[in-house]
Amino acid sequence: MKSLLFTCMLVLWLVAASARKSDQDSQLIVGSLPGRELNGYFSDPLNSRRARRAVSPADEPDDSTISEGGDASDLPTCLLCVCLTGSVYCEEVSPDMTTVPTLPKETAYLYARFNKIKKISTKDFAGILTLKRIDLTGNLISEIEDGAFSKLALLESLSLAENRLVKLPMLPAKLTSFNANNNLLKTRGVKANAFKKLTKLTHLYLADNQLEAVPQIPDSVQILHLQNNNITEVNVDTFCKSNDTYYLRPSLNEVRLDGNPVVLSKNPDSFTCMKVLPSGRYR
């Protein structure tokens, strides 16, 4: 009889103990048991902090932010800019971008508009031979080293509009579109043959500068903007050829000379080779 009673009490105790353990397990959450590790995570916030401190500083991610007034060159390009396959977009970057960012080797299109880039050096695009378009509109560029663009054999479109340029660099031969509107260019800063060898150039924008004369324009040009300069003279050799009465410019569809002091009607023979007359002052 005593043996049976003892057995029953033992069974009841085991059932109660099992129920208490099950209840504890059902309330268990990550962080509820100090000093234990659950599914690979530390359950105790203090232990977790200690574990992070134990990681080598070289292996820890750097969560610090750049100090106010810092330079964008301190940060990786694709953290500051949007990098897609072959394209890099760096527009109005904060903190200020004062130099051309280091580009991925496969970059074909760079848009770095409305920043505070001041100078373009030969090393900025060295080795990036895949570039087809560069847009640096709206920066503070006042100096470009010769050779900065000339070795970019695939470059087709280059915009340096709205900067502070007083002279133009050497340009790559395959360029089809060049925009240098709204700079400080004078004729002495544009070499006489600056565009002569650009046999694929179709769009040339040199408006809102300080040019005193029309530069030599390749036969391939279709759109030419020279408005709002200081051009005072246009003669028969500006667009046509005085020694070739059969010479024609069938590709030249638009020429803007408005906003210049030159009176275009003074030299009517200056446009005989063109199918359209330039816009500008005729009286």
Tab-separated table of C-alpha atoms in Angstrom:
chain	number	residue	atom	x	y	z
A	1	MET	CA	0.000	0.000	0.000
A	2	LYS	CA	2.804	2.435	0.929
A	3	SER	CA	4.663	1.480	-2.252
A	4	LEU	CA	1.611	2.281	-4.410
A	5	LEU	CA	1.112	5.639	-2.663
A	6	PHE	CA	4.786	6.548	-3.183
A	7	THR	CA	4.554	5.680	-6.877
A	8	CYS	CA	1.447	7.874	-7.351
A	9	MET	CA	3.099	10.826	-5.618
A	10	LEU	CA	6.214	10.453	-7.801
A	11	VAL	CA	4.124	10.448	-10.973
A	12	LEU	CA	2.259	13.612	-9.885
A	13	TRP	CA	5.542	15.377	-9.066
A	14	LEU	CA	7.011	14.518	-12.481
A	15	VAL	CA	3.876	15.785	-14.263
A	16	ALA	CA	3.978	19.069	-12.320
A	17	ALA	CA	7.689	19.539	-13.037
A	18	SER	CA	7.110	18.904	-16.730
A	19	ALA	CA	4.285	21.451	-16.786
A	20	ARG	CA	6.445	24.123	-15.141
A	21	LYS	CA	9.269	23.553	-17.668
A	22	SER	CA	6.829	23.746	-20.580
A	23	ASP	CA	5.419	27.018	-19.237
A	24	GLN	CA	8.886	28.511	-18.918
A	25	ASP	CA	9.824	27.477	-22.474
A	26	SER	CA	6.653	29.034	-23.874
A	27	GLN	CA	7.589	32.422	-22.347
A	28	LEU	CA	11.227	32.325	-23.501
A	29	ILE	CA	12.253	35.230	-25.771
A	30	VAL	CA	15.612	36.401	-27.094
A	31	GLY	CA	17.250	38.400	-24.311
A	32	SER	CA	15.280	36.834	-21.435
A	33	LEU	CA	18.061	34.578	-20.133
A	34	PRO	CA	21.292	36.366	-19.161
A	35	GLY	CA	24.493	34.771	-20.298
A	36	ARG	CA	22.910	32.284	-22.736
A	37	GLU	CA	23.147	32.210	-26.501
A	38	LEU	CA	19.964	31.584	-28.467
A	39	ASN	CA	20.091	30.748	-32.187
A	40	GLY	CA	23.484	32.377	-32.507
A	41	TYR	CA	22.456	35.687	-30.896
A	42	PHE	CA	23.464	36.889	-27.429
A	43	SER	CA	20.468	37.032	-25.161
A	44	ASP	CA	21.911	39.645	-22.829
A	45	PRO	CA	22.376	43.206	-24.172
A	46	LEU	CA	25.450	43.630	-21.941
A	47	ASN	CA	27.019	40.466	-23.336
A	48	SER	CA	26.089	41.617	-26.832
A	49	ARG	CA	27.925	44.911	-26.340
A	50	ARG	CA	30.924	43.082	-24.900
A	51	ALA	CA	30.943	40.792	-27.923
A	52	ARG	CA	30.969	43.761	-30.300
A	53	ARG	CA	33.855	45.309	-28.400
A	54	ALA	CA	35.770	42.061	-28.793
A	55	VAL	CA	35.650	42.373	-32.603
A	56	SER	CA	38.813	43.833	-34.103
A	57	PRO	CA	38.352	47.518	-35.066
A	58	ALA	CA	39.415	46.641	-38.593
A	59	ASP	CA	36.447	44.254	-38.864
A	60	GLU	CA	33.868	46.636	-37.445
A	61	PRO	CA	31.744	48.685	-39.859
A	62	ASP	CA	32.450	52.398	-39.646
A	63	ASP	CA	29.172	54.047	-38.685
A	64	SER	CA	30.692	57.472	-38.221
A	65	THR	CA	29.489	60.228	-40.549
A	66	ILE	CA	31.695	62.741	-42.292
A	67	SER	CA	32.144	65.904	-40.267
A	68	GLU	CA	30.264	69.017	-41.274
A	69	GLY	CA	32.156	70.935	-43.923
A	70	GLY	CA	34.057	67.822	-45.004
A	71	ASP	CA	34.858	66.967	-48.589
A	72	ALA	CA	33.086	64.382	-50.707
A	73	SER	CA	36.442	62.875	-51.675
A	74	ASP	CA	36.507	61.261	-48.222
A	75	LEU	CA	33.648	58.945	-49.171
A	76	PRO	CA	33.388	56.126	-51.757
A	77	THR	CA	31.979	57.251	-55.121
A	78	CYS	CA	29.048	54.851	-55.142
A	79	LEU	CA	28.055	55.932	-51.627
A	80	LEU	CA	27.829	59.573	-52.713
A	81	CYS	CA	26.490	58.909	-56.204
A	82	VAL	CA	24.039	56.600	-57.908
A	83	CYS	CA	25.998	53.902	-59.729
A	84	LEU	CA	24.143	51.833	-62.298
A	85	THR	CA	25.641	49.544	-64.899
A	86	GLY	CA	27.978	51.799	-66.864
A	87	SER	CA	26.479	55.045	-65.491
A	88	VAL	CA	27.422	57.264	-62.548
A	89	TYR	CA	25.084	60.053	-61.381
A	90	CYS	CA	26.664	62.614	-59.005
A	91	GLU	CA	24.346	65.621	-59.034
A	92	GLU	CA	24.271	68.263	-56.282
A	93	VAL	CA	26.299	66.035	-53.987
A	94	SER	CA	26.453	66.848	-50.283
A	95	PRO	CA	29.014	67.246	-48.760
A	96	ASP	CA	30.517	69.398	-51.511
A	97	MET	CA	32.164	67.558	-54.388
A	98	THR	CA	35.190	69.628	-55.396
A	99	THR	CA	37.007	67.092	-57.592
A	100	VAL	CA	35.979	64.456	-60.111
A	101	PRO	CA	35.187	61.283	-58.139
A	102	THR	CA	37.064	58.040	-58.693
A	103	LEU	CA	35.044	56.173	-61.314
A	104	PRO	CA	34.416	52.451	-61.747
A	105	LYS	CA	36.486	51.107	-64.637
A	106	GLU	CA	33.426	50.273	-66.757
A	107	THR	CA	31.888	53.785	-66.573
A	108	ALA	CA	30.457	54.944	-69.905
A	109	TYR	CA	28.247	57.837	-68.736
A	110	LEU	CA	29.148	60.381	-66.046
A	111	TYR	CA	26.711	63.026	-64.861
A	112	ALA	CA	28.384	65.260	-62.246
A	113	ARG	CA	26.259	68.384	-62.600
A	114	PHE	CA	25.784	71.251	-60.145
A	115	ASN	CA	28.666	70.526	-57.810
A	116	LYS	CA	31.759	72.561	-56.896
A	117	ILE	CA	34.395	70.891	-59.048
A	118	LYS	CA	37.120	73.454	-59.764
A	119	LYS	CA	39.699	71.700	-61.913
A	120	ILE	CA	39.951	68.777	-64.324
A	121	SER	CA	43.319	67.037	-64.410
A	122	THR	CA	44.696	64.387	-66.757
A	123	LYS	CA	44.475	61.745	-64.018
A	124	ASP	CA	40.719	62.241	-63.476
A	125	PHE	CA	39.749	60.086	-66.464
A	126	ALA	CA	42.994	58.172	-66.964
A	127	GLY	CA	42.250	54.512	-67.597
A	128	ILE	CA	38.476	55.055	-68.041
A	129	LEU	CA	38.550	54.383	-71.770
A	130	THR	CA	34.887	53.353	-71.926
A	131	LEU	CA	33.532	56.888	-71.391
A	132	LYS	CA	31.013	57.999	-74.009
A	133	ARG	CA	29.372	60.956	-72.265
A	134	ILE	CA	30.599	63.402	-69.630
A	135	ASP	CA	28.305	66.105	-68.243
A	136	LEU	CA	29.965	68.600	-65.867
A	137	THR	CA	27.375	71.370	-66.216
A	138	GLY	CA	27.060	73.889	-63.409
A	139	ASN	CA	30.364	73.505	-61.575
A	140	LEU	CA	33.173	75.983	-60.811
A	141	ILE	CA	35.672	74.651	-63.357
A	142	SER	CA	38.236	77.278	-64.329
A	143	GLU	CA	41.103	75.040	-65.419
A	144	ILE	CA	41.344	71.887	-67.538
A	145	GLU	CA	44.700	70.302	-68.200
A	146	ASP	CA	45.447	69.540	-71.844
A	147	GLY	CA	45.040	65.824	-72.392
A	148	ALA	CA	42.276	65.439	-69.794
A	149	PHE	CA	39.796	64.449	-72.547
A	150	SER	CA	41.914	63.941	-75.675
A	151	LYS	CA	42.695	60.275	-74.956
A	152	LEU	CA	39.055	59.298	-74.477
A	153	ALA	CA	38.652	57.671	-77.870
A	154	LEU	CA	34.979	56.729	-77.377
A	155	LEU	CA	33.798	60.070	-75.961
A	156	GLU	CA	30.900	61.434	-78.032
A	157	SER	CA	29.255	64.031	-75.809
A	158	LEU	CA	30.931	66.558	-73.505
A	159	SER	CA	29.181	69.332	-71.581
A	160	LEU	CA	31.178	71.986	-69.733
A	161	ALA	CA	28.331	74.513	-69.668
A	162	GLU	CA	27.907	76.993	-66.811
A	163	ASN	CA	31.464	76.954	-65.539
A	164	ARG	CA	34.312	79.505	-65.396
A	165	LEU	CA	36.461	78.482	-68.340
A	166	VAL	CA	38.630	81.080	-70.080
A	167	LYS	CA	40.138	78.607	-72.554
A	168	LEU	CA	39.255	75.245	-74.052
A	169	PRO	CA	41.279	72.034	-73.742
A	170	MET	CA	42.130	69.617	-76.536
A	171	LEU	CA	39.026	67.672	-77.507
A	172	PRO	CA	38.737	64.021	-78.611
A	173	ALA	CA	38.303	63.362	-82.313
A	174	LYS	CA	35.037	61.377	-82.122
A	175	LEU	CA	33.091	64.082	-80.291
A	176	THR	CA	29.627	64.653	-81.783
A	177	SER	CA	28.266	67.164	-79.253
A	178	PHE	CA	30.153	69.850	-77.315
A	179	ASN	CA	28.550	72.353	-74.969
A	180	ALA	CA	30.505	75.239	-73.425
A	181	ASN	CA	27.640	77.703	-73.000
A	182	ASN	CA	27.824	80.230	-70.169
A	183	ASN	CA	31.551	80.391	-69.536
A	184	LEU	CA	34.141	83.179	-69.756
A	185	LEU	CA	35.616	82.179	-73.118
A	186	LYS	CA	37.329	84.747	-75.304
A	187	THR	CA	38.683	84.158	-78.792
A	188	ARG	CA	42.260	83.984	-77.539
A	189	GLY	CA	41.218	81.076	-75.312
A	190	VAL	CA	39.872	79.060	-78.255
A	191	LYS	CA	42.572	77.835	-80.630
A	192	ALA	CA	41.915	78.503	-84.298
A	193	ASN	CA	41.847	74.761	-85.043
A	194	ALA	CA	40.100	73.752	-81.808
A	195	PHE	CA	37.220	72.128	-83.739
A	196	LYS	CA	38.814	71.669	-87.159
A	197	LYS	CA	39.684	67.992	-86.697
A	198	LEU	CA	36.353	67.070	-85.103
A	199	THR	CA	34.890	65.634	-88.294
A	200	LYS	CA	31.976	63.970	-86.468
A	201	LEU	CA	30.880	67.068	-84.512
A	202	THR	CA	27.219	67.886	-85.193
A	203	HIS	CA	26.189	70.084	-82.235
A	204	LEU	CA	28.365	72.976	-81.046
A	205	TYR	CA	27.190	75.294	-78.263
A	206	LEU	CA	29.317	78.350	-77.394
A	207	ALA	CA	26.596	80.812	-76.394
A	208	ASP	CA	26.831	83.360	-73.566
A	209	ASN	CA	30.598	83.777	-73.609
A	210	GLN	CA	32.891	86.643	-74.612
A	211	LEU	CA	34.030	85.481	-78.063
A	212	GLU	CA	35.016	88.253	-80.499
A	213	ALA	CA	35.056	86.052	-83.623
A	214	VAL	CA	33.491	82.878	-84.975
A	215	PRO	CA	35.930	79.940	-84.672
A	216	GLN	CA	36.549	77.544	-87.565
A	217	ILE	CA	33.512	75.295	-87.852
A	218	PRO	CA	33.771	71.716	-89.260
A	219	ASP	CA	31.562	70.822	-92.232
A	220	SER	CA	29.810	68.197	-90.097
A	221	VAL	CA	28.188	70.745	-87.742
A	222	GLN	CA	24.401	70.926	-87.952
A	223	ILE	CA	23.528	73.132	-84.962
A	224	LEU	CA	25.713	76.123	-84.024
A	225	HIS	CA	24.897	78.425	-81.109
A	226	LEU	CA	26.993	81.590	-80.738
A	227	GLN	CA	24.394	83.975	-79.356
A	228	ASN	CA	25.203	86.548	-76.671
A	229	ASN	CA	28.915	86.933	-77.382
A	230	ASN	CA	30.976	89.934	-78.558
A	231	ILE	CA	31.290	88.911	-82.219
A	232	THR	CA	31.791	92.035	-84.340
A	233	GLU	CA	32.504	90.634	-87.796
A	234	VAL	CA	31.386	87.898	-90.172
A	235	ASN	CA	33.034	87.607	-93.621
A	236	VAL	CA	32.826	85.284	-96.606
A	237	ASP	CA	35.360	82.880	-95.094
A	238	THR	CA	33.564	82.572	-91.761
A	239	PHE	CA	31.140	79.913	-93.026
A	240	CYS	CA	31.917	79.710	-96.760
A	241	LYS	CA	35.094	79.745	-98.858
A	242	SER	CA	36.040	82.788	-100.887
A	243	ASN	CA	38.198	80.683	-103.218
A	244	ASP	CA	35.506	78.079	-103.913
A	245	THR	CA	32.209	79.370	-105.292
A	246	TYR	CA	30.818	75.838	-105.471
A	247	TYR	CA	31.348	75.121	-101.773
A	248	LEU	CA	28.141	74.313	-99.868
A	249	ARG	CA	27.196	73.579	-96.274
A	250	PRO	CA	24.110	71.367	-96.611
A	251	SER	CA	24.364	70.049	-93.049
A	252	LEU	CA	24.230	73.400	-91.260
A	253	ASN	CA	20.579	73.718	-90.240
A	254	GLU	CA	20.698	76.295	-87.448
A	255	VAL	CA	23.058	79.189	-86.680
A	256	ARG	CA	22.368	81.609	-83.853
A	257	LEU	CA	24.245	84.913	-83.777
A	258	ASP	CA	21.597	86.990	-82.014
A	259	GLY	CA	22.808	89.066	-79.090
A	260	ASN	CA	26.085	89.974	-80.848
A	261	PRO	CA	27.078	93.461	-82.078
A	262	VAL	CA	27.742	92.236	-85.635
A	263	VAL	CA	25.375	93.491	-88.359
A	264	LEU	CA	24.892	90.477	-90.595
A	265	SER	CA	23.495	92.393	-93.594
A	266	LYS	CA	26.821	94.172	-94.153
A	267	ASN	CA	28.285	91.043	-95.759
A	268	PRO	CA	25.478	89.327	-97.695
A	269	ASP	CA	27.912	87.045	-99.516
A	270	SER	CA	28.946	85.484	-96.219
A	271	PHE	CA	26.017	83.057	-96.264
A	272	THR	CA	25.721	81.989	-99.907
A	273	CYS	CA	26.944	78.472	-99.157
A	274	MET	CA	24.282	77.957	-96.454
A	275	LYS	CA	20.703	76.815	-96.867
A	276	VAL	CA	19.528	78.906	-93.875
A	277	LEU	CA	20.424	82.416	-92.725
A	278	PRO	CA	21.739	82.901	-89.196
A	279	SER	CA	19.478	84.483	-86.646
A	280	GLY	CA	20.822	87.832	-85.502
A	281	ARG	CA	21.009	91.535	-86.228
A	282	TYR	CA	20.471	92.596	-89.841
A	283	ARG	CA	20.086	96.335	-89.392
